[in-house]
Short mmCIF file of C-alpha atoms in Angstrom, two decimals:
data_model
loop_
_atom_site.label_atom_id
_atom_site.label_comp_id
_atom_site.label_asym_id
_atom_site.label_seq_id
_atom_site.Cartn_x
_atom_site.Cartn_y
_atom_site.Cartn_z
CA UNK A 1 21.58 3.52 22.16
CA UNK A 2 22.69 0.78 19.74
CA UNK A 3 21.10 -2.36 18.31
CA UNK A 4 22.90 -5.44 19.63
CA UNK A 5 20.71 -8.41 18.62
CA UNK A 6 17.69 -9.62 16.68
CA UNK A 7 15.59 -12.64 17.64
CA UNK A 8 12.79 -14.33 15.66
CA UNK A 9 9.74 -16.23 16.94
CA UNK A 10 7.72 -18.32 14.51
CA UNK A 11 3.97 -18.77 15.00
CA UNK A 12 2.29 -22.03 14.03
CA UNK A 13 -0.07 -24.72 15.21
CA UNK A 14 -3.16 -22.53 15.02
CA UNK A 15 -2.87 -20.89 11.60
CA UNK A 16 -6.29 -19.85 10.39
CA UNK A 17 -7.73 -20.83 7.01
CA UNK A 18 -6.52 -18.23 4.53
CA UNK A 19 -9.11 -18.99 1.87
CA UNK A 20 -6.79 -20.18 -0.87
CA UNK A 21 -6.01 -23.71 -2.02
CA UNK A 22 -3.84 -25.48 0.55
CA UNK A 23 -4.37 -22.75 3.13
CA UNK A 24 -6.15 -24.81 5.79
CA UNK A 25 -3.22 -26.53 7.55
CA UNK A 26 -2.98 -25.09 11.10
CA UNK A 27 0.72 -25.98 11.21
CA UNK A 28 1.60 -23.79 8.24
CA UNK A 29 3.82 -20.97 9.45
CA UNK A 30 3.14 -17.61 7.80
CA UNK A 31 3.83 -15.11 10.60
CA UNK A 32 7.16 -14.45 12.33
CA UNK A 33 7.62 -12.12 15.28
CA UNK A 34 10.86 -10.14 15.60
CA UNK A 35 12.49 -8.80 18.76
CA UNK A 36 15.17 -6.13 18.39
CA UNK A 37 17.29 -5.53 21.51
CA UNK A 38 19.42 -2.52 22.42
CA UNK A 39 22.56 -2.17 24.52
CA UNK A 40 20.49 -0.46 27.22
CA UNK A 41 18.23 -3.44 27.75
CA UNK A 42 15.17 -2.16 25.85
CA UNK A 43 13.56 -4.52 23.35
CA UNK A 44 11.16 -3.67 20.50
CA UNK A 45 8.61 -6.04 19.01
CA UNK A 46 7.71 -6.40 15.33
CA UNK A 47 5.90 -8.81 13.03
CA UNK A 48 6.61 -10.10 9.49
CA UNK A 49 4.20 -11.85 7.17
CA UNK A 50 6.90 -14.31 6.09
CA UNK A 51 8.05 -17.74 7.23
CA UNK A 52 10.85 -17.93 9.76
CA UNK A 53 13.37 -19.55 7.34
CA UNK A 54 12.88 -16.67 4.90
CA UNK A 55 13.14 -14.10 7.70
CA UNK A 56 16.33 -15.71 9.01
CA UNK A 57 17.78 -15.82 5.49
CA UNK A 58 16.94 -12.14 5.02
CA UNK A 59 18.49 -11.30 8.38
CA UNK A 60 21.66 -12.96 7.15
CA UNK A 61 21.84 -10.16 4.60
CA UNK A 62 20.59 -7.40 6.87
CA UNK A 63 22.35 -7.97 10.19
CA UNK A 64 25.78 -6.66 9.08
CA UNK A 65 24.10 -3.29 8.42
CA UNK A 66 21.78 -3.49 11.44
CA UNK A 67 23.90 -4.54 14.41
CA UNK A 68 25.58 -1.48 15.90
CA UNK A 69 23.11 0.94 14.28
CA UNK A 70 21.10 3.43 16.28
CA UNK A 71 18.12 1.89 18.01
CA UNK A 72 16.34 5.27 18.07
CA UNK A 73 16.07 6.08 14.34
CA UNK A 74 13.60 3.59 12.80
CA UNK A 75 12.82 5.57 9.67
CA UNK A 76 16.44 6.14 8.67
CA UNK A 77 17.62 2.65 9.59
CA UNK A 78 14.84 0.83 7.72
CA UNK A 79 15.27 3.09 4.67
CA UNK A 80 19.01 2.37 4.66
CA UNK A 81 18.29 -1.35 4.72
CA UNK A 82 15.79 -1.02 1.89
CA UNK A 83 18.05 1.13 -0.27
CA UNK A 84 21.01 -1.20 0.24
CA UNK A 85 19.12 -4.40 -0.60
CA UNK A 86 18.13 -3.44 -4.15
CA UNK A 87 20.58 -5.97 -5.65
CA UNK A 88 18.60 -8.78 -4.02
CA UNK A 89 15.26 -7.72 -5.47
CA UNK A 90 12.89 -4.97 -4.47
CA UNK A 91 10.00 -6.32 -2.42
CA UNK A 92 9.37 -9.90 -1.35
CA UNK A 93 10.66 -11.56 1.81
CA UNK A 94 13.54 -9.12 2.33
CA UNK A 95 11.11 -6.20 2.45
CA UNK A 96 8.72 -8.21 4.63
CA UNK A 97 11.59 -8.72 7.07
CA UNK A 98 12.50 -5.03 6.96
CA UNK A 99 8.84 -4.35 7.76
CA UNK A 100 9.06 -6.34 10.98
CA UNK A 101 12.35 -4.70 11.93
CA UNK A 102 10.88 -1.25 11.32
CA UNK A 103 7.85 -1.96 13.53
CA UNK A 104 10.15 -3.28 16.25
CA UNK A 105 12.34 -0.17 16.08
CA UNK A 106 9.31 2.12 16.45
CA UNK A 107 8.20 0.06 19.45
CA UNK A 108 11.71 0.31 20.92
CA UNK A 109 11.85 4.07 20.34
CA UNK A 110 8.50 4.55 22.05
CA UNK A 111 9.60 2.53 25.06
CA UNK A 112 12.87 4.47 25.29
CA UNK A 113 11.02 7.80 25.24
CA UNK A 114 8.03 6.67 27.29
CA UNK A 115 5.66 7.65 24.47
CA UNK A 116 3.09 5.77 22.35
CA UNK A 117 4.08 5.11 18.75
CA UNK A 118 0.97 6.94 17.53
CA UNK A 119 2.32 10.18 19.03
CA UNK A 120 5.78 9.60 17.55
CA UNK A 121 4.23 9.06 14.10
CA UNK A 122 2.92 12.61 14.22
CA UNK A 123 0.20 12.83 16.84
CA UNK A 124 -3.20 11.41 17.70
CA UNK A 125 -6.09 12.55 15.54
CA UNK A 126 -8.29 10.04 17.39
CA UNK A 127 -8.12 7.75 20.41
CA UNK A 128 -10.27 4.96 19.00
CA UNK A 129 -11.28 3.58 15.63
CA UNK A 130 -13.83 1.18 14.18
CA UNK A 131 -12.54 -2.34 13.49
CA UNK A 132 -14.19 -4.50 10.89
CA UNK A 133 -14.42 -8.21 11.60
CA UNK A 134 -12.61 -9.98 8.77
CA UNK A 135 -14.05 -13.38 7.83
CA UNK A 136 -14.12 -15.72 4.85
CA UNK A 137 -17.18 -16.35 2.73
CA UNK A 138 -18.97 -19.66 3.30
CA UNK A 139 -22.08 -21.28 1.87
CA UNK A 140 -25.15 -19.23 2.90
CA UNK A 141 -26.23 -21.11 6.08
CA UNK A 142 -22.72 -21.12 7.57
CA UNK A 143 -22.08 -17.55 6.40
CA UNK A 144 -25.21 -16.38 8.24
CA UNK A 145 -24.01 -18.16 11.38
CA UNK A 146 -20.58 -16.55 11.21
CA UNK A 147 -22.09 -13.12 10.64
CA UNK A 148 -24.40 -13.43 13.65
CA UNK A 149 -21.37 -14.39 15.73
CA UNK A 150 -19.52 -11.19 14.77
CA UNK A 151 -22.55 -9.02 15.50
CA UNK A 152 -22.93 -10.73 18.88
CA UNK A 153 -19.30 -9.90 19.65
CA UNK A 154 -20.11 -6.23 19.09
CA UNK A 155 -18.68 -5.57 15.63
CA UNK A 156 -20.44 -2.84 13.67
CA UNK A 157 -18.59 -3.57 10.40
CA UNK A 158 -17.77 -6.91 8.76
CA UNK A 159 -15.74 -7.83 5.70
CA UNK A 160 -16.32 -11.10 3.86
CA UNK A 161 -13.69 -12.45 1.52
CA UNK A 162 -12.51 -15.04 -0.95
CA UNK A 163 -14.03 -18.43 -1.50
CA UNK A 164 -16.66 -19.13 -2.77
CA UNK A 165 -17.32 -15.54 -3.93
CA UNK A 166 -16.44 -15.08 -7.61
CA UNK A 167 -15.75 -18.78 -7.99
CA UNK A 168 -19.20 -20.28 -8.64
CA UNK A 169 -21.53 -17.91 -10.50
CA UNK A 170 -22.80 -14.34 -10.42
CA UNK A 171 -26.15 -15.64 -9.20
CA UNK A 172 -24.48 -17.38 -6.28
CA UNK A 173 -22.46 -14.23 -5.50
CA UNK A 174 -25.67 -12.26 -5.15
CA UNK A 175 -27.17 -14.96 -2.94
CA UNK A 176 -24.19 -14.62 -0.61
CA UNK A 177 -24.53 -10.84 -0.42
CA UNK A 178 -28.31 -11.00 0.06
CA UNK A 179 -27.82 -13.56 2.83
CA UNK A 180 -25.32 -11.26 4.53
CA UNK A 181 -27.49 -8.16 4.34
CA UNK A 182 -30.61 -10.02 5.47
CA UNK A 183 -28.68 -11.48 8.40
CA UNK A 184 -27.06 -8.33 9.79
CA UNK A 185 -29.61 -5.72 8.77
CA UNK A 186 -28.99 -2.23 7.45
CA UNK A 187 -27.02 -0.81 10.40
CA UNK A 188 -23.94 -3.02 10.00
CA UNK A 189 -21.35 -1.97 7.41
CA UNK A 190 -20.45 -4.73 4.95
CA UNK A 191 -17.32 -4.94 2.81
CA UNK A 192 -16.46 -7.54 0.15
CA UNK A 193 -13.03 -8.92 -0.77
CA UNK A 194 -13.03 -10.93 -3.99
CA UNK A 195 -9.45 -12.10 -3.46
CA UNK A 196 -8.10 -11.16 -6.87
CA UNK A 197 -4.55 -11.88 -5.72
CA UNK A 198 -5.33 -15.61 -5.62
CA UNK A 199 -3.45 -17.83 -8.03
CA UNK A 200 -4.69 -17.51 -11.63
CA UNK A 201 -7.54 -15.10 -10.87
CA UNK A 202 -9.89 -15.49 -13.87
CA UNK A 203 -11.92 -12.25 -13.81
CA UNK A 204 -11.43 -8.94 -15.56
CA UNK A 205 -13.04 -5.52 -15.64
CA UNK A 206 -16.38 -6.60 -17.13
CA UNK A 207 -17.01 -9.06 -14.30
CA UNK A 208 -15.81 -6.55 -11.72
CA UNK A 209 -18.05 -3.80 -13.11
CA UNK A 210 -21.19 -5.95 -13.02
CA UNK A 211 -20.35 -7.29 -9.58
CA UNK A 212 -19.76 -3.79 -8.22
CA UNK A 213 -23.17 -2.76 -9.51
CA UNK A 214 -24.76 -5.68 -7.63
CA UNK A 215 -22.85 -4.85 -4.45
CA UNK A 216 -24.07 -1.27 -4.64
CA UNK A 217 -27.66 -2.50 -4.56
CA UNK A 218 -27.00 -4.05 -1.14
CA UNK A 219 -25.22 -1.06 0.34
CA UNK A 220 -21.74 -2.61 0.44
CA UNK A 221 -19.05 -0.11 1.50
CA UNK A 222 -16.17 -1.28 -0.68
CA UNK A 223 -15.16 -3.88 -3.26
CA UNK A 224 -11.64 -5.18 -2.56
CA UNK A 225 -9.22 -6.97 -4.89
CA UNK A 226 -11.72 -7.28 -7.73
CA UNK A 227 -8.81 -7.55 -10.17
CA UNK A 228 -5.25 -8.83 -10.22
CA UNK A 229 -2.97 -6.86 -7.86
CA UNK A 230 -0.99 -4.98 -10.53
CA UNK A 231 -3.83 -4.12 -12.91
CA UNK A 232 -3.67 -0.34 -12.48
CA UNK A 233 -5.53 0.41 -15.72
CA UNK A 234 -8.23 -2.10 -14.87
CA UNK A 235 -8.78 -0.54 -11.45
CA UNK A 236 -8.98 2.91 -13.02
CA UNK A 237 -11.63 1.69 -15.42
CA UNK A 238 -13.59 -0.03 -12.64
CA UNK A 239 -13.50 3.02 -10.39
CA UNK A 240 -15.05 5.20 -13.10
CA UNK A 241 -18.34 3.29 -12.92
CA UNK A 242 -18.36 1.53 -9.53
CA UNK A 243 -21.12 2.66 -7.15
CA UNK A 244 -19.04 1.36 -4.20
CA UNK A 245 -15.53 2.24 -3.10
CA UNK A 246 -12.75 0.34 -4.88
CA UNK A 247 -9.92 -1.02 -2.71
CA UNK A 248 -6.67 -2.96 -3.13
CA UNK A 249 -3.03 -3.17 -2.03
CA UNK A 250 -2.54 -5.94 0.54
CA UNK A 251 0.16 -7.76 -1.43
CA UNK A 252 2.11 -4.69 -2.59
CA UNK A 253 5.45 -3.70 -1.05
CA UNK A 254 7.34 -0.40 -1.17
CA UNK A 255 5.77 2.99 -1.83
CA UNK A 256 6.80 2.82 -5.48
CA UNK A 257 4.33 -0.01 -6.07
CA UNK A 258 1.49 2.04 -4.57
CA UNK A 259 2.30 5.32 -6.33
CA UNK A 260 0.50 4.63 -9.64
CA UNK A 261 -2.66 3.58 -7.77
CA UNK A 262 -2.61 6.69 -5.60
CA UNK A 263 -1.37 9.36 -7.98
CA UNK A 264 -3.78 8.38 -10.78
CA UNK A 265 -6.63 7.77 -8.31
CA UNK A 266 -7.09 4.25 -9.64
CA UNK A 267 -8.68 3.26 -6.31
CA UNK A 268 -10.58 4.87 -3.47
CA UNK A 269 -8.83 2.87 -0.74
CA UNK A 270 -5.27 1.55 -0.47
CA UNK A 271 -4.61 -1.30 1.95
CA UNK A 272 -0.92 -1.66 2.79
CA UNK A 273 -0.02 -4.39 5.26
CA UNK A 274 2.54 -2.97 7.70
CA UNK A 275 4.05 -6.45 8.14
CA UNK A 276 4.79 -6.54 4.38
CA UNK A 277 4.90 -3.08 2.83
CA UNK A 278 7.96 -1.72 4.63
CA UNK A 279 6.65 -1.25 8.16
CA UNK A 280 5.21 1.79 9.86
CA UNK A 281 7.74 4.14 8.25
CA UNK A 282 6.66 3.20 4.74
CA UNK A 283 2.96 3.00 5.66
CA UNK A 284 3.08 6.53 7.08
CA UNK A 285 4.54 7.82 3.81
CA UNK A 286 1.76 6.03 1.95
CA UNK A 287 -0.87 7.46 4.28
CA UNK A 288 0.15 11.05 3.60
CA UNK A 289 0.53 10.40 -0.13
CA UNK A 290 -2.98 8.95 -0.15
CA UNK A 291 -4.37 11.84 1.86
CA UNK A 292 -2.88 14.39 -0.54
CA UNK A 293 -4.54 12.61 -3.48
CA UNK A 294 -7.98 12.07 -1.95
CA UNK A 295 -7.48 8.36 -1.32
CA UNK A 296 -8.22 6.56 1.96
CA UNK A 297 -5.72 4.30 3.73
CA UNK A 298 -7.11 1.28 5.56
CA UNK A 299 -4.30 -1.05 6.70
CA UNK A 300 -4.59 -4.72 5.83
CA UNK A 301 -4.54 -6.75 9.04
CA UNK A 302 -4.55 -10.49 8.33
CA UNK A 303 -1.51 -11.17 10.54
CA UNK A 304 -0.85 -10.91 14.31
CA UNK A 305 -1.67 -8.88 17.42
CA UNK A 306 1.56 -6.94 16.84
CA UNK A 307 0.27 -6.01 13.39
CA UNK A 308 -3.08 -4.89 14.85
CA UNK A 309 -1.30 -2.70 17.41
CA UNK A 310 0.82 -1.15 14.65
CA UNK A 311 -2.32 -0.55 12.56
CA UNK A 312 -4.01 1.20 15.48
CA UNK A 313 -1.00 3.47 15.98
CA UNK A 314 -0.84 4.29 12.27
CA UNK A 315 -4.58 4.96 11.98
CA UNK A 316 -4.51 7.23 15.03
CA UNK A 317 -1.78 9.33 13.37
CA UNK A 318 -3.56 9.73 10.01
CA UNK A 319 -5.91 12.71 9.59
CA UNK A 320 -8.47 10.60 7.72
CA UNK A 321 -8.86 7.05 9.01
CA UNK A 322 -12.11 5.15 9.39
CA UNK A 323 -11.41 1.45 9.91
CA UNK A 324 -8.82 -1.15 10.85
CA UNK A 325 -9.02 -4.81 9.88
CA UNK A 326 -9.47 -7.35 12.68
CA UNK A 327 -9.33 -11.07 11.91
CA UNK A 328 -11.57 -12.68 14.49
CA UNK A 329 -11.08 -15.91 16.40
CA UNK A 330 -7.35 -16.11 15.61
CA UNK A 331 -5.06 -17.09 18.52
CA UNK A 332 -2.12 -15.11 17.09
CA UNK A 333 -4.27 -12.01 17.55
CA UNK A 334 -6.53 -12.80 20.47
CA UNK A 335 -4.38 -14.97 22.76
CA UNK A 336 -0.76 -13.81 22.65
CA UNK A 337 -1.09 -10.52 24.57
CA UNK A 338 -1.25 -10.07 28.32
CA UNK A 339 -4.13 -7.62 27.73
CA UNK A 340 -6.15 -8.68 24.67
CA UNK A 341 -7.88 -6.16 22.42
CA UNK A 342 -11.50 -5.46 23.42
CA UNK A 343 -14.37 -3.65 21.71
CA UNK A 344 -16.11 -0.90 23.61
CA UNK A 345 -19.88 -0.53 23.81
CA UNK A 346 -19.97 1.21 20.41
CA UNK A 347 -17.91 -1.43 18.62
CA UNK A 348 -14.70 0.62 18.62
CA UNK A 349 -11.11 -0.28 19.50
CA UNK A 350 -9.07 2.00 21.73
CA UNK A 351 -5.66 3.09 20.47
CA UNK A 352 -3.04 1.88 22.98
CA UNK A 353 -1.56 4.69 25.05
CA UNK A 354 1.32 2.85 26.71
CA UNK A 355 4.95 3.31 25.64
CA UNK A 356 5.80 1.94 22.21
CA UNK A 357 3.02 -0.12 20.65
CA UNK A 358 1.43 -0.33 24.09
CA UNK A 359 1.26 -4.12 24.14
CA UNK A 360 3.05 -6.92 25.99
CA UNK A 361 3.42 -10.51 24.86
CA UNK A 362 1.95 -13.30 26.96
CA UNK A 363 5.08 -15.46 26.83
CA UNK A 364 3.28 -18.60 27.94
CA UNK A 365 0.73 -18.24 25.15
CA UNK A 366 3.42 -17.44 22.60
CA UNK A 367 5.29 -20.58 23.65
CA UNK A 368 2.22 -22.67 22.81
CA UNK A 369 2.30 -21.42 19.24
CA UNK A 370 6.04 -21.27 18.69
CA UNK A 371 7.12 -23.71 15.99
#
């Protein structure tokens, strides 16, 4: 079975606020879906966290090596693309595009074999996993309202991120965390994402250490992106004294970027985004590397329903997996599938069991958000 074509679908018109300056325009296009078709009529679906023009430009480089390749060997094909593209820079939009292609090839392989991707990745250690609702920080009254909404939906874990946390004062940061804990009570897990990958992040280890101590007093599970993304030594120093788990990794691509964090145990949790890091093939390598070094893998999921489905498959196939990220109220996640994701009575998400990723696009809904 050979690859004969690649098609891209851009998503826009309902882009959610991303928390950074200029990130509130619903027409901004960050996510691009990819469909890879075979000569036997089977199509696989992937997702890239990259604009369509950048994906199309990357495909201009990749297609000569992709068309005519086996449609049943995702790991080898995506690694060949990655190894061959080193002259054009390692990481960035080319790797984001390879990520989407890799996911699509795993989906295609699963459909061809009639098996779920989770089984093909090595087997199912679990059939469901806890999602955490992923929301942005707001001023206390609105934050409390958003938190109550997530609890009402059935979420048993919630992550709050970015503005205004870390951008006003330490006193205000504690007010936000106290508001959150008072609102949801002690039975809901809370995570905090400082957003240290934002432009010109001003804080260093001293701020992160003191903030982690405060978060520990409120029973926060982990402290994410407290420092700039590449500050390995800073994360190592923070982890030595932090009473909460230390997490990072959403903007990193390629396993080589994650290796120093994992092999030196600079963090407790790595958070590769399968739509950026190299796809499911690369994320699986990272998962086993993390497992062998006593580090957790929790996939970053601020993307699309295709990304969520890939995260569920990956988490099912990892021996130690506790959470997946779920951005709530986002049409690209909650409206573009024929069968939307749904929490069970215990606030868990079922791992899809259908062939491939186990999802099907609602083409009418996708058309509404196609730029």
